[in-house]
Coordinates of N, CA, C and O in Angstrom, one line a residue:
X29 N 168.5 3.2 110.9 CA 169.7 3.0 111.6 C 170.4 4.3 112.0 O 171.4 4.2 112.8
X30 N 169.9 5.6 111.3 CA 170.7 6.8 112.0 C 170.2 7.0 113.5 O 169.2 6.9 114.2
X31 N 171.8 7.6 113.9 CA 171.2 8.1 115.3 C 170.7 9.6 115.2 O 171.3 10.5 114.5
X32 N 169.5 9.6 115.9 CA 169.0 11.5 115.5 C 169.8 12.3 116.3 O 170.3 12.0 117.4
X33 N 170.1 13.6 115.7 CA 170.4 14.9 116.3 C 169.5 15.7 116.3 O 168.4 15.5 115.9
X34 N 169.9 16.8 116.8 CA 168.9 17.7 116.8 C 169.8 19.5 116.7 O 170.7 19.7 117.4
X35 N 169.4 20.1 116.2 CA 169.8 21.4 115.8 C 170.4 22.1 117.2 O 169.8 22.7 118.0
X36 N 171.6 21.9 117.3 CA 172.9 23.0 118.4 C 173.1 21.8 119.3 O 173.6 22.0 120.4
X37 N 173.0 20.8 119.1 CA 173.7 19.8 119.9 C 174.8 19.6 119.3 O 175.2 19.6 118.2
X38 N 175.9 19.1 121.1 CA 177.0 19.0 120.3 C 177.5 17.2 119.8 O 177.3 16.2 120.4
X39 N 178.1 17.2 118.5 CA 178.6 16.3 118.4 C 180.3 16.2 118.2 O 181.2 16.9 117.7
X40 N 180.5 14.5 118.9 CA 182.3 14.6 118.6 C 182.3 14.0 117.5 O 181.4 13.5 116.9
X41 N 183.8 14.3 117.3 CA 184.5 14.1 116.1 C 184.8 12.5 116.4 O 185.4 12.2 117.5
X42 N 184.5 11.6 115.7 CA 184.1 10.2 114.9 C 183.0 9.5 116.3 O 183.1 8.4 116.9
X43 N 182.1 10.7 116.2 CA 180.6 9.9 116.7 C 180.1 8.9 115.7 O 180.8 8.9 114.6
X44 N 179.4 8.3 115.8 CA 179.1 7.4 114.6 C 177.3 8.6 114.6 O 176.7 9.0 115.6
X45 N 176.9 8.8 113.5 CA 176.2 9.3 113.1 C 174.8 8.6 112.5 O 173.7 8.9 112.9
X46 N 175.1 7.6 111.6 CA 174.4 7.0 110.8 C 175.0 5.7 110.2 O 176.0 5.3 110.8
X47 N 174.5 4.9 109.2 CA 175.0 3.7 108.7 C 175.3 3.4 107.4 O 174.2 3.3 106.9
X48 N 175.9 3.2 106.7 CA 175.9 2.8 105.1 C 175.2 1.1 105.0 O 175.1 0.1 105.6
X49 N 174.9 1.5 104.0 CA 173.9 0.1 103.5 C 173.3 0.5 102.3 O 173.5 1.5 101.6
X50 N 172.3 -0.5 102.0 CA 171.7 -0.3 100.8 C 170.0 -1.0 100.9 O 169.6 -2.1 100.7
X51 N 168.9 0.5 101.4 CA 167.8 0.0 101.9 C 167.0 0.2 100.9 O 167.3 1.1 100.1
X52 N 166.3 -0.3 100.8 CA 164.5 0.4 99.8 C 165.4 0.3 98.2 O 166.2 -0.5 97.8
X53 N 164.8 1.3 97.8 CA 165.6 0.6 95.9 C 167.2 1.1 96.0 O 167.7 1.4 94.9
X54 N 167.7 1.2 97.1 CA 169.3 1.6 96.4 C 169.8 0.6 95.9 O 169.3 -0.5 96.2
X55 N 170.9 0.6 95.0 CA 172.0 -0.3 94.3 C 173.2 0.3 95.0 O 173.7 1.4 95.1
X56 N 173.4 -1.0 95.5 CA 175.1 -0.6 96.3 C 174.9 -0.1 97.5 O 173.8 0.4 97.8
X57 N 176.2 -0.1 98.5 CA 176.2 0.6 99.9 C 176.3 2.0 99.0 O 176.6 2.3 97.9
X58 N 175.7 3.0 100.5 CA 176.0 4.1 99.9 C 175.7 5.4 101.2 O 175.2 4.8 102.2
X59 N 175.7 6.4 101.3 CA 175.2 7.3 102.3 C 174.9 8.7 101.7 O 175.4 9.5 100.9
X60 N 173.4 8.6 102.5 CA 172.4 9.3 101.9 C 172.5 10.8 103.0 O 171.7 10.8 103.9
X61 N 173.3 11.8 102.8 CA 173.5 13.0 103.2 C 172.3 14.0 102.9 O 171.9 14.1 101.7
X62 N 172.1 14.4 103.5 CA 170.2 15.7 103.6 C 170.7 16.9 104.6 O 171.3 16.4 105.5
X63 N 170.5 18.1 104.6 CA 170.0 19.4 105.1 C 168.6 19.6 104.6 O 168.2 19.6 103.4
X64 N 167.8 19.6 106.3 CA 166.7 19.8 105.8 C 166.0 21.3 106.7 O 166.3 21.8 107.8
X65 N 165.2 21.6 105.9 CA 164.4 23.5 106.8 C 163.3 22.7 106.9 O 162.8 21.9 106.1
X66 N 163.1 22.9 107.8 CA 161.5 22.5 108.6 C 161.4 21.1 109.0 O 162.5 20.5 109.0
X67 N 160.2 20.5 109.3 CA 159.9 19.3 109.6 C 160.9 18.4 108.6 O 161.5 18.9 107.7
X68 N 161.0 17.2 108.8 CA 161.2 16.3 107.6 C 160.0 15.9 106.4 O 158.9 16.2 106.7
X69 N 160.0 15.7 105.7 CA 159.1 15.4 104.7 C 157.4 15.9 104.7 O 156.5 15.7 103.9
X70 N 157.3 16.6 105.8 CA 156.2 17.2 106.9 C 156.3 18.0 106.3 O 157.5 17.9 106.4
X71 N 156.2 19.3 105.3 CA 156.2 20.4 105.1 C 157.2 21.1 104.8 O 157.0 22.1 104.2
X72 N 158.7 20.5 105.4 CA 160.0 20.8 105.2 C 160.5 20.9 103.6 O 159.8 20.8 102.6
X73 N 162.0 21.1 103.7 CA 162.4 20.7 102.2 C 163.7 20.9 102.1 O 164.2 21.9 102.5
X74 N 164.4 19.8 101.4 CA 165.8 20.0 101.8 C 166.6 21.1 101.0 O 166.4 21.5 99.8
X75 N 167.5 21.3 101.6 CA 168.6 22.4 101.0 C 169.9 22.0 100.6 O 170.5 21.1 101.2
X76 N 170.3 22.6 99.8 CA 172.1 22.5 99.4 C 172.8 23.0 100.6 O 173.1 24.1 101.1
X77 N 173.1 21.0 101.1 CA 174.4 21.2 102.3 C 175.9 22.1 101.6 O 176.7 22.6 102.4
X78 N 176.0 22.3 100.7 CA 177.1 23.1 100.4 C 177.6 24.1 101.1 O 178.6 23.7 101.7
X79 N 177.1 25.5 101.3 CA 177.1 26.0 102.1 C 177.7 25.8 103.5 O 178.8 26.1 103.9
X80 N 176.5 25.2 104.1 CA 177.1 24.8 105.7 C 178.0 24.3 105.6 O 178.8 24.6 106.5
X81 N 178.6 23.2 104.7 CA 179.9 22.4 104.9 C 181.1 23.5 104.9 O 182.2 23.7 105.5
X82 N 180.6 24.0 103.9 CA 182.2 25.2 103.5 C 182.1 26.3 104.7 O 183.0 27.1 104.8
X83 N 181.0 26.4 105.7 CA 181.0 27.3 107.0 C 181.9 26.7 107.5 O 183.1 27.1 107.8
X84 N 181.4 25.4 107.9 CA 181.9 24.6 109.1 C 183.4 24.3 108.7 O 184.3 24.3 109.6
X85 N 183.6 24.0 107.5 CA 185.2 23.5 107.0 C 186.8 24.5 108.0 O 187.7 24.0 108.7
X86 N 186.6 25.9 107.7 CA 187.7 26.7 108.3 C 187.6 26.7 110.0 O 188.5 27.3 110.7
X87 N 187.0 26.4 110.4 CA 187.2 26.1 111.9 C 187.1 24.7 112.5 O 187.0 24.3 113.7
X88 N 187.2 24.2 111.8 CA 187.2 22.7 112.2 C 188.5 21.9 112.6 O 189.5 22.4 112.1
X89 N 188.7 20.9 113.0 CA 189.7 20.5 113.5 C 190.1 19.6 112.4 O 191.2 19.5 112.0
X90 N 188.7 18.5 111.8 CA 188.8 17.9 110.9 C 189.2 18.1 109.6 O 188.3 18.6 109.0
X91 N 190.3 17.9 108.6 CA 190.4 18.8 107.5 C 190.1 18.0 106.5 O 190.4 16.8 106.7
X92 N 189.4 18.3 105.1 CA 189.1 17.7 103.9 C 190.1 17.0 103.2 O 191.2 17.7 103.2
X93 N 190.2 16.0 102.5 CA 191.3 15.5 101.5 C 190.6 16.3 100.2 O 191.2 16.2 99.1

């Protein structure tokens, strides 16, 4: 149910992105957040979104609670 992006596209602020739910063995709604290098599951491997979020945080319009 996510909608894909792709790397330097722009997105707005409350695009809908993806969906909460609870597919395959989750317990509970929930949202499954990933930064991934390379393909997906192809070779790739994900990384600690940390980083990018705290890039993106000081120029954003959006602010954190």
């Amino acid at each position: 149910g996510s909608i894909p992006v792709v790397k330097g596209e722009h997105v707005d602020q409350g695009q809908r992105l993806g969906s909460v739910g609870h597919t395959g063995d989750a317990q509970g709604d929930h949202l499954h957040f990933e930064v991934w290098q390379g393909p997906w599951y192809d070779g790739g491997h994900a990384v600690d979104p940390l980083p990018y979020l705290q890039a993106w945080q000081p120029w954003s319009p959006v602010r954190a609670i």
